[in-house]
Amino acid sequence: MTQEQLNPLVLPDAQGNFGKHGGKINHPDLAEALAEIEAGFRSIIADAEFIAEMKRLQATYVGRPSPIYHARSLSARGAQIYLKREDLNHTGAHKINHCIGEVLLAKKLGKRKVIAETGAGQHGVALATAAALLGLKCEIHMGVVDIAKEHPNVSRMKILGAKLVPVSEGAGTLKEAVDSAFRAYMADFKNTMFAIGSVVGPAPYPEMVAYFQSIVGHEAREQFHNAYGGLPDEVIACVGGGSNALGLFNAFLDDNKVELVGVEPAGEGLDKPGRHAATMTLGTYGNIQGFNCYYLQNEDGTPAAVHSIASGLDYPGVGPQHCHLKDIRRARYETATDQECLNAFLTLSREEGIIPALESAHALAYALRRAQELPADKRLLVNLSGRGDKDIDFVLEKIKGLY
């Protein structure tokens, strides 16, 4: 594993910018803390011992490589649908990929605790897991709305020994959890490392999380070529902050015949402000939580209210690399509604025996729609970024009396 795992298109300049997006934070104390993290990150990715330990844990603890599965029943609709099974990782999602790296870094920096936000709870569970494995304390901030929706993950975090901090201010969802976690971090950054759960935030987080997630795309590209010959026609992933999508996209960026498609939540409809989280579709440029990106904003520039049936996608901003990929037209961004997501969730469960996370079901919803538009020899590769154990009770309540 080397820094060359990240394609130059998604590497920042010296100021942490990807085109006009991203950037470094100008808060004096926080800038000093993030400079320490960046220096540590640069050091570990050039350290053979660190790389060897990462590879050992990826293989023996996380369970990598995750397989690619040809979903034959789904493929009867038209184009062939393949799934990159990140749901089979330990903890049930792609989040463990960067959490292992972040906690190893925190330990190298001499920190005693890692702190983070979580939406659907997958990042929180993965960070709590990595902290338990490597002997650090863990503190997770989570919105009260998401705590109610994602009770199984809340229980997992507590069992793993993490301190859970409920956040009730504002909408009580992911953005507020990020704000709360950052405040706690700033109060004790000498002993603590903030471990962001996606490719968002000020430098070096977008690059760092993308680096640890790039293993997904590198595995997938090699696996697909070896098993099926050639490459997929489209590579598809859900986008909230964008870590699973960027992890998959990275290895295909130079393959210009491969379309890269991010799928974000249309919620209850793009025509309903506050009831979707379609950042790339309807967002405008500005600064949110210390970095520049497209985000959904009110007239005064404050972040607008957002909604998604998937807690991990209800964030008003998006990673700066995705904004840059949109600007240069290397990736395109589609949407799926709550209802399309629910339908895809049930379709995969009942036709392939795989229960997906609601986040991942957005990508699948687009793939099911797209497959009907294409001939049977076209191939769609979907990143199944997480499993749906956490969503089962919520989904059963949503569909009560309908199925």
Short mmCIF file of C-alpha atoms in Angstrom, two decimals:
data_model
loop_
_atom_site.label_atom_id
_atom_site.label_comp_id
_atom_site.label_asym_id
_atom_site.label_seq_id
_atom_site.Cartn_x
_atom_site.Cartn_y
_atom_site.Cartn_z
CA MET A 1 0.00 0.00 0.00
CA THR A 2 1.57 3.30 -1.10
CA GLN A 3 0.42 6.84 -1.63
CA GLU A 4 0.14 6.02 -5.34
CA GLN A 5 -3.10 4.23 -4.48
CA LEU A 6 -4.79 7.61 -4.93
CA ASN A 7 -5.17 8.79 -8.50
CA PRO A 8 -3.77 12.31 -9.10
CA LEU A 9 -7.31 13.50 -9.91
CA VAL A 10 -8.22 13.03 -6.25
CA LEU A 11 -4.98 14.24 -4.67
CA PRO A 12 -5.03 17.77 -3.18
CA ASP A 13 -2.66 20.64 -3.82
CA ALA A 14 -0.44 22.00 -1.05
CA GLN A 15 -3.38 23.92 0.45
CA GLY A 16 -5.61 20.85 0.59
CA ASN A 17 -7.71 21.89 -2.41
CA PHE A 18 -9.21 19.73 -5.14
CA GLY A 19 -9.81 22.33 -7.81
CA LYS A 20 -11.77 25.01 -5.95
CA HIS A 21 -13.02 22.58 -3.28
CA GLY A 22 -11.59 21.47 0.05
CA GLY A 23 -8.94 23.52 1.82
CA LYS A 24 -7.31 23.84 5.21
CA ILE A 25 -8.97 25.28 8.30
CA ASN A 26 -7.86 28.67 9.61
CA HIS A 27 -8.71 28.23 13.31
CA PRO A 28 -5.27 28.59 15.01
CA ASP A 29 -5.52 25.75 17.55
CA LEU A 30 -7.35 23.40 15.23
CA ALA A 31 -4.95 24.15 12.36
CA GLU A 32 -2.06 23.11 14.61
CA ALA A 33 -3.83 19.88 15.58
CA LEU A 34 -4.67 19.02 11.98
CA ALA A 35 -1.09 19.77 10.90
CA GLU A 36 0.04 17.16 13.43
CA ILE A 37 -2.42 14.63 11.97
CA GLU A 38 -1.30 15.42 8.42
CA ALA A 39 2.38 15.02 9.30
CA GLY A 40 1.59 11.72 10.97
CA PHE A 41 -0.40 10.55 7.97
CA ARG A 42 2.44 11.42 5.57
CA SER A 43 4.82 9.49 7.82
CA ILE A 44 2.78 6.29 8.19
CA ILE A 45 2.02 5.83 4.50
CA ALA A 46 5.76 5.74 3.87
CA ASP A 47 6.42 3.37 6.80
CA ALA A 48 6.87 -0.27 5.78
CA GLU A 49 6.00 -1.54 9.29
CA PHE A 50 2.74 0.41 9.30
CA ILE A 51 1.83 -0.88 5.84
CA ALA A 52 2.57 -4.45 6.90
CA GLU A 53 0.37 -4.09 10.00
CA MET A 54 -2.44 -2.60 7.90
CA LYS A 55 -2.28 -5.48 5.46
CA ARG A 56 -2.26 -8.03 8.27
CA LEU A 57 -5.37 -6.53 9.86
CA GLN A 58 -7.14 -6.15 6.52
CA ALA A 59 -6.64 -9.83 5.79
CA THR A 60 -7.05 -11.44 9.23
CA TYR A 61 -9.38 -9.02 11.04
CA VAL A 62 -11.45 -7.17 8.46
CA GLY A 63 -11.69 -10.18 6.14
CA ARG A 64 -10.38 -8.62 2.93
CA PRO A 65 -10.60 -9.00 0.04
CA SER A 66 -14.37 -8.68 -0.09
CA PRO A 67 -15.79 -10.63 -3.06
CA ILE A 68 -17.63 -9.50 -6.16
CA TYR A 69 -20.97 -11.26 -6.62
CA HIS A 70 -22.94 -11.56 -9.87
CA ALA A 71 -26.57 -10.92 -8.92
CA ARG A 72 -28.16 -13.17 -11.55
CA SER A 73 -31.78 -12.71 -10.48
CA LEU A 74 -31.49 -8.92 -10.54
CA SER A 75 -29.69 -9.17 -13.89
CA ALA A 76 -32.76 -10.68 -15.54
CA ARG A 77 -34.04 -7.10 -15.89
CA GLY A 78 -31.51 -6.23 -18.60
CA ALA A 79 -27.89 -5.25 -17.92
CA GLN A 80 -25.82 -7.50 -15.66
CA ILE A 81 -25.57 -6.34 -12.04
CA TYR A 82 -22.52 -7.15 -9.90
CA LEU A 83 -22.06 -6.31 -6.23
CA LYS A 84 -18.81 -5.44 -4.45
CA ARG A 85 -19.62 -7.05 -1.10
CA GLU A 86 -18.32 -4.54 1.46
CA ASP A 87 -21.26 -5.65 3.60
CA LEU A 88 -19.24 -8.81 4.37
CA ASN A 89 -16.45 -6.90 6.11
CA HIS A 90 -16.13 -7.20 9.89
CA THR A 91 -18.64 -4.69 11.39
CA GLY A 92 -20.75 -4.91 8.21
CA ALA A 93 -19.64 -1.97 6.09
CA HIS A 94 -16.79 -0.21 4.32
CA LYS A 95 -16.22 2.07 7.33
CA ILE A 96 -13.82 -0.38 9.01
CA ASN A 97 -11.32 0.29 6.17
CA HIS A 98 -10.50 3.81 7.27
CA CYS A 99 -11.21 3.30 10.97
CA ILE A 100 -8.38 0.78 11.30
CA GLY A 101 -6.05 3.28 9.62
CA GLU A 102 -7.22 6.24 11.71
CA VAL A 103 -6.88 4.42 15.03
CA LEU A 104 -3.44 3.09 14.09
CA LEU A 105 -2.46 6.69 13.29
CA ALA A 106 -3.90 7.98 16.58
CA LYS A 107 -1.89 5.40 18.47
CA LYS A 108 1.30 6.36 16.62
CA LEU A 109 0.67 10.01 17.55
CA GLY A 110 0.39 9.06 21.21
CA LYS A 111 -3.30 9.91 21.56
CA ARG A 112 -5.35 8.25 24.27
CA LYS A 113 -8.78 8.65 22.70
CA VAL A 114 -10.49 8.85 19.31
CA ILE A 115 -13.62 10.90 18.85
CA ALA A 116 -16.07 10.99 15.95
CA GLU A 117 -19.54 11.64 14.63
CA THR A 118 -21.83 8.98 13.19
CA GLY A 119 -25.10 8.99 11.25
CA ALA A 120 -26.31 5.46 10.60
CA GLY A 121 -23.89 4.21 13.25
CA GLN A 122 -21.66 2.21 10.91
CA HIS A 123 -18.71 4.58 11.37
CA GLY A 124 -19.33 4.67 15.10
CA VAL A 125 -19.37 0.88 15.34
CA ALA A 126 -16.26 0.55 13.17
CA LEU A 127 -14.34 3.16 15.17
CA ALA A 128 -15.40 1.63 18.48
CA THR A 129 -14.29 -1.75 17.14
CA ALA A 130 -10.88 -0.48 16.04
CA ALA A 131 -10.40 1.37 19.34
CA ALA A 132 -11.21 -1.78 21.31
CA LEU A 133 -8.78 -3.76 19.17
CA LEU A 134 -5.92 -1.28 19.59
CA GLY A 135 -6.50 -0.18 23.18
CA LEU A 136 -7.78 3.40 22.85
CA LYS A 137 -10.81 5.09 24.38
CA CYS A 138 -13.61 6.01 21.98
CA GLU A 139 -16.30 8.72 22.08
CA ILE A 140 -19.09 8.84 19.48
CA HIS A 141 -21.49 11.75 18.93
CA MET A 142 -24.81 10.80 17.33
CA GLY A 143 -28.02 12.72 16.66
CA VAL A 144 -31.03 11.71 18.71
CA VAL A 145 -33.08 11.09 15.56
CA ASP A 146 -30.48 8.62 14.32
CA ILE A 147 -30.16 7.00 17.75
CA ALA A 148 -33.87 6.18 17.58
CA LYS A 149 -33.62 4.82 14.01
CA GLU A 150 -30.41 2.83 14.42
CA HIS A 151 -30.85 1.15 17.80
CA PRO A 152 -28.86 -2.03 16.93
CA ASN A 153 -25.75 0.00 16.15
CA VAL A 154 -26.20 2.06 19.30
CA SER A 155 -26.17 -1.17 21.30
CA ARG A 156 -23.06 -2.39 19.48
CA MET A 157 -21.15 0.80 20.27
CA LYS A 158 -22.00 0.54 23.95
CA ILE A 159 -21.02 -3.15 24.10
CA LEU A 160 -17.69 -2.28 22.45
CA GLY A 161 -16.98 0.20 25.24
CA ALA A 162 -17.56 3.49 23.42
CA LYS A 163 -19.01 6.52 25.17
CA LEU A 164 -22.13 7.60 23.25
CA VAL A 165 -23.00 11.32 23.30
CA PRO A 166 -26.60 12.03 22.15
CA VAL A 167 -26.95 15.29 20.19
CA SER A 168 -30.38 16.93 20.37
CA GLU A 169 -29.67 20.41 19.00
CA GLY A 170 -31.01 21.44 15.60
CA ALA A 171 -32.36 18.57 13.54
CA GLY A 172 -30.60 16.04 15.78
CA THR A 173 -28.96 14.26 12.83
CA LEU A 174 -25.54 13.91 11.20
CA LYS A 175 -24.56 17.56 10.71
CA GLU A 176 -25.27 18.36 14.35
CA ALA A 177 -23.31 15.27 15.41
CA VAL A 178 -20.30 16.55 13.43
CA ASP A 179 -20.57 19.98 15.10
CA SER A 180 -20.81 18.43 18.56
CA ALA A 181 -17.86 16.08 18.00
CA PHE A 182 -15.66 18.89 16.71
CA ARG A 183 -16.41 21.01 19.79
CA ALA A 184 -15.45 18.13 22.05
CA TYR A 185 -12.28 17.55 20.05
CA MET A 186 -11.22 21.19 20.28
CA ALA A 187 -11.55 21.01 24.06
CA ASP A 188 -8.96 18.21 24.29
CA PHE A 189 -7.05 17.91 21.01
CA LYS A 190 -3.74 17.31 22.78
CA ASN A 191 -4.90 13.87 23.97
CA THR A 192 -7.55 13.12 21.35
CA MET A 193 -7.71 12.53 17.60
CA PHE A 194 -10.81 13.34 15.61
CA ALA A 195 -11.57 10.45 13.25
CA ILE A 196 -13.90 11.75 10.55
CA GLY A 197 -16.17 9.12 9.01
CA SER A 198 -16.11 10.25 5.38
CA VAL A 199 -14.16 12.22 2.77
CA VAL A 200 -15.38 15.52 4.22
CA GLY A 201 -13.97 18.20 6.50
CA PRO A 202 -10.78 20.24 6.24
CA ALA A 203 -7.47 18.82 5.04
CA PRO A 204 -6.08 16.23 5.56
CA TYR A 205 -9.30 14.26 6.16
CA PRO A 206 -10.64 14.00 2.57
CA GLU A 207 -7.31 12.68 1.30
CA MET A 208 -6.68 10.47 4.33
CA VAL A 209 -10.07 8.72 4.32
CA ALA A 210 -9.91 8.33 0.52
CA TYR A 211 -6.46 6.73 0.87
CA PHE A 212 -7.70 4.10 3.33
CA GLN A 213 -10.84 3.45 1.26
CA SER A 214 -8.97 3.14 -2.05
CA ILE A 215 -8.44 -0.56 -1.37
CA VAL A 216 -12.09 -1.12 -2.38
CA GLY A 217 -11.59 0.07 -5.94
CA HIS A 218 -8.19 -1.53 -6.43
CA GLU A 219 -9.57 -4.89 -5.32
CA ALA A 220 -12.70 -4.51 -7.43
CA ARG A 221 -10.88 -3.57 -10.62
CA GLU A 222 -8.53 -6.55 -10.41
CA GLN A 223 -11.27 -8.95 -9.33
CA PHE A 224 -13.67 -7.92 -12.08
CA HIS A 225 -11.01 -8.13 -14.78
CA ASN A 226 -9.82 -11.55 -13.63
CA ALA A 227 -13.28 -13.09 -13.14
CA TYR A 228 -15.30 -11.56 -15.98
CA GLY A 229 -12.78 -10.17 -18.45
CA GLY A 230 -12.49 -6.46 -19.15
CA LEU A 231 -14.07 -3.82 -16.93
CA PRO A 232 -17.64 -2.85 -15.98
CA ASP A 233 -19.47 -0.29 -18.09
CA GLU A 234 -20.64 1.64 -15.03
CA VAL A 235 -19.34 1.75 -11.47
CA ILE A 236 -22.04 2.85 -9.01
CA ALA A 237 -22.09 3.85 -5.33
CA CYS A 238 -24.28 5.83 -2.95
CA VAL A 239 -23.06 9.30 -1.94
CA GLY A 240 -23.60 11.07 1.37
CA GLY A 241 -20.19 12.36 2.36
CA GLY A 242 -18.83 10.07 -0.32
CA SER A 243 -16.20 7.73 1.16
CA ASN A 244 -17.47 4.43 -0.24
CA ALA A 245 -18.00 5.96 -3.67
CA LEU A 246 -14.57 7.55 -3.84
CA GLY A 247 -12.97 4.35 -2.59
CA LEU A 248 -14.55 2.48 -5.51
CA PHE A 249 -14.12 5.21 -8.15
CA ASN A 250 -10.43 5.84 -7.53
CA ALA A 251 -9.07 2.78 -9.34
CA PHE A 252 -11.27 3.43 -12.42
CA LEU A 253 -10.55 7.13 -12.91
CA ASP A 254 -8.17 6.55 -15.82
CA ASP A 255 -10.55 4.10 -17.53
CA ASN A 256 -12.47 6.66 -19.55
CA LYS A 257 -14.88 4.07 -20.96
CA VAL A 258 -16.06 3.26 -17.42
CA GLU A 259 -18.79 5.62 -16.24
CA LEU A 260 -18.62 6.63 -12.58
CA VAL A 261 -22.04 7.21 -11.02
CA GLY A 262 -22.76 8.53 -7.52
CA VAL A 263 -26.32 8.17 -6.24
CA GLU A 264 -27.59 10.58 -3.61
CA PRO A 265 -30.90 10.73 -1.74
CA ALA A 266 -33.87 12.44 -3.37
CA GLY A 267 -35.79 11.69 -0.18
CA GLU A 268 -39.44 12.57 -0.57
CA GLY A 269 -38.78 14.51 -3.79
CA LEU A 270 -36.34 17.04 -5.24
CA ASP A 271 -39.19 19.57 -5.33
CA LYS A 272 -39.51 19.45 -1.52
CA PRO A 273 -36.87 21.61 0.20
CA GLY A 274 -35.74 20.09 3.48
CA ARG A 275 -37.06 16.66 2.52
CA HIS A 276 -34.09 15.47 0.44
CA ALA A 277 -30.28 15.51 0.63
CA ALA A 278 -29.43 15.86 -3.07
CA THR A 279 -26.31 17.93 -2.54
CA MET A 280 -24.63 17.40 -5.90
CA THR A 281 -27.89 17.87 -7.79
CA LEU A 282 -29.20 21.01 -6.11
CA GLY A 283 -26.39 22.30 -3.87
CA THR A 284 -24.38 25.49 -4.42
CA TYR A 285 -20.76 26.35 -3.67
CA GLY A 286 -19.71 27.56 -0.25
CA ASN A 287 -17.97 26.69 3.00
CA ILE A 288 -19.39 24.22 5.51
CA GLN A 289 -17.69 22.90 8.63
CA GLY A 290 -14.24 24.09 7.60
CA PHE A 291 -14.08 23.14 3.91
CA ASN A 292 -15.39 24.32 0.54
CA CYS A 293 -17.85 22.18 -1.42
CA TYR A 294 -21.28 22.13 -2.93
CA TYR A 295 -23.89 22.05 -0.19
CA LEU A 296 -27.59 22.64 0.34
CA GLN A 297 -27.92 26.07 1.87
CA ASN A 298 -30.40 28.67 2.94
CA GLU A 299 -30.44 32.19 1.52
CA ASP A 300 -28.08 33.37 4.27
CA GLY A 301 -25.56 30.64 3.49
CA THR A 302 -26.34 28.46 6.49
CA PRO A 303 -26.77 24.72 5.83
CA ALA A 304 -30.33 23.86 4.84
CA ALA A 305 -32.41 21.15 6.46
CA VAL A 306 -31.97 17.74 4.82
CA HIS A 307 -33.69 14.37 4.91
CA SER A 308 -33.05 10.81 3.84
CA ILE A 309 -34.54 7.50 4.83
CA ALA A 310 -30.87 6.46 5.25
CA SER A 311 -29.28 8.13 8.27
CA GLY A 312 -25.79 7.90 6.78
CA LEU A 313 -26.78 10.07 3.79
CA ASP A 314 -28.62 12.97 5.44
CA TYR A 315 -25.73 15.46 5.31
CA PRO A 316 -26.06 18.85 3.55
CA GLY A 317 -22.50 18.78 2.12
CA VAL A 318 -20.32 16.32 0.21
CA GLY A 319 -16.65 15.44 -0.13
CA PRO A 320 -14.54 17.96 -2.12
CA GLN A 321 -13.14 15.25 -4.41
CA HIS A 322 -16.67 14.47 -5.61
CA CYS A 323 -17.30 18.16 -6.29
CA HIS A 324 -14.10 18.27 -8.33
CA LEU A 325 -15.01 15.11 -10.26
CA LYS A 326 -18.36 16.69 -11.08
CA ASP A 327 -16.68 19.92 -12.23
CA ILE A 328 -14.35 18.09 -14.62
CA ARG A 329 -17.21 15.81 -15.73
CA ARG A 330 -15.43 12.60 -14.79
CA ALA A 331 -18.31 11.43 -12.58
CA ARG A 332 -22.02 12.05 -12.73
CA TYR A 333 -24.48 12.14 -9.89
CA GLU A 334 -27.98 10.67 -9.94
CA THR A 335 -30.67 10.38 -7.27
CA ALA A 336 -33.03 7.82 -5.76
CA THR A 337 -36.08 8.56 -3.64
CA ASP A 338 -36.95 7.03 -0.28
CA GLN A 339 -39.54 4.81 -1.97
CA GLU A 340 -37.12 3.64 -4.65
CA CYS A 341 -34.63 2.86 -1.90
CA LEU A 342 -37.18 0.81 0.05
CA ASN A 343 -38.15 -1.08 -3.09
CA ALA A 344 -34.51 -1.88 -3.86
CA PHE A 345 -33.92 -2.95 -0.24
CA LEU A 346 -36.75 -5.49 -0.49
CA THR A 347 -35.88 -6.58 -4.02
CA LEU A 348 -32.31 -7.52 -3.12
CA SER A 349 -33.46 -9.19 0.08
CA ARG A 350 -36.14 -11.29 -1.59
CA GLU A 351 -34.47 -12.07 -4.93
CA GLU A 352 -30.86 -12.60 -3.84
CA GLY A 353 -31.10 -13.24 -0.10
CA ILE A 354 -28.92 -10.21 0.72
CA ILE A 355 -30.24 -7.52 3.08
CA PRO A 356 -28.50 -4.23 2.20
CA ALA A 357 -28.04 -1.07 4.22
CA LEU A 358 -30.53 1.63 3.27
CA GLU A 359 -27.58 3.74 2.19
CA SER A 360 -26.40 1.08 -0.26
CA ALA A 361 -29.96 0.52 -1.46
CA HIS A 362 -29.86 3.97 -3.09
CA ALA A 363 -27.06 2.82 -5.41
CA LEU A 364 -28.94 -0.41 -6.05
CA ALA A 365 -32.14 1.50 -6.85
CA TYR A 366 -30.34 3.41 -9.59
CA ALA A 367 -28.75 0.18 -10.90
CA LEU A 368 -32.15 -1.54 -11.13
CA ARG A 369 -33.54 1.44 -13.01
CA ARG A 370 -30.52 1.68 -15.27
CA ALA A 371 -30.40 -2.06 -16.02
CA GLN A 372 -33.79 -1.82 -17.75
CA GLU A 373 -32.43 0.86 -20.09
CA LEU A 374 -29.41 -1.17 -21.23
CA PRO A 375 -28.90 -4.41 -23.19
CA ALA A 376 -27.98 -7.64 -21.41
CA ASP A 377 -24.31 -7.47 -22.37
CA LYS A 378 -23.72 -4.25 -20.39
CA ARG A 379 -22.27 -4.62 -16.87
CA LEU A 380 -22.99 -2.53 -13.78
CA LEU A 381 -20.80 -2.80 -10.68
CA VAL A 382 -22.50 -1.59 -7.49
CA ASN A 383 -20.67 -0.99 -4.23
CA LEU A 384 -22.81 -2.73 -1.60
CA SER A 385 -21.26 -0.56 1.07
CA GLY A 386 -23.06 -2.04 4.08
CA ARG A 387 -25.49 -4.65 5.33
CA GLY A 388 -28.97 -3.87 6.58
CA ASP A 389 -29.09 -5.47 10.03
CA LYS A 390 -29.23 -1.98 11.54
CA ASP A 391 -32.23 -1.03 9.38
CA ILE A 392 -34.48 -4.07 9.75
CA ASP A 393 -36.79 -2.79 12.50
CA PHE A 394 -37.07 0.64 10.90
CA VAL A 395 -37.91 -0.85 7.49
CA LEU A 396 -40.51 -3.22 8.95
CA GLU A 397 -42.22 -0.25 10.57
CA LYS A 398 -42.13 1.75 7.32
CA ILE A 399 -43.67 -1.05 5.24
CA LYS A 400 -46.21 -2.24 7.81
CA GLY A 401 -49.39 -3.22 6.00
CA LEU A 402 -47.88 -2.60 2.55
CA TYR A 403 -46.14 -5.91 1.86
#
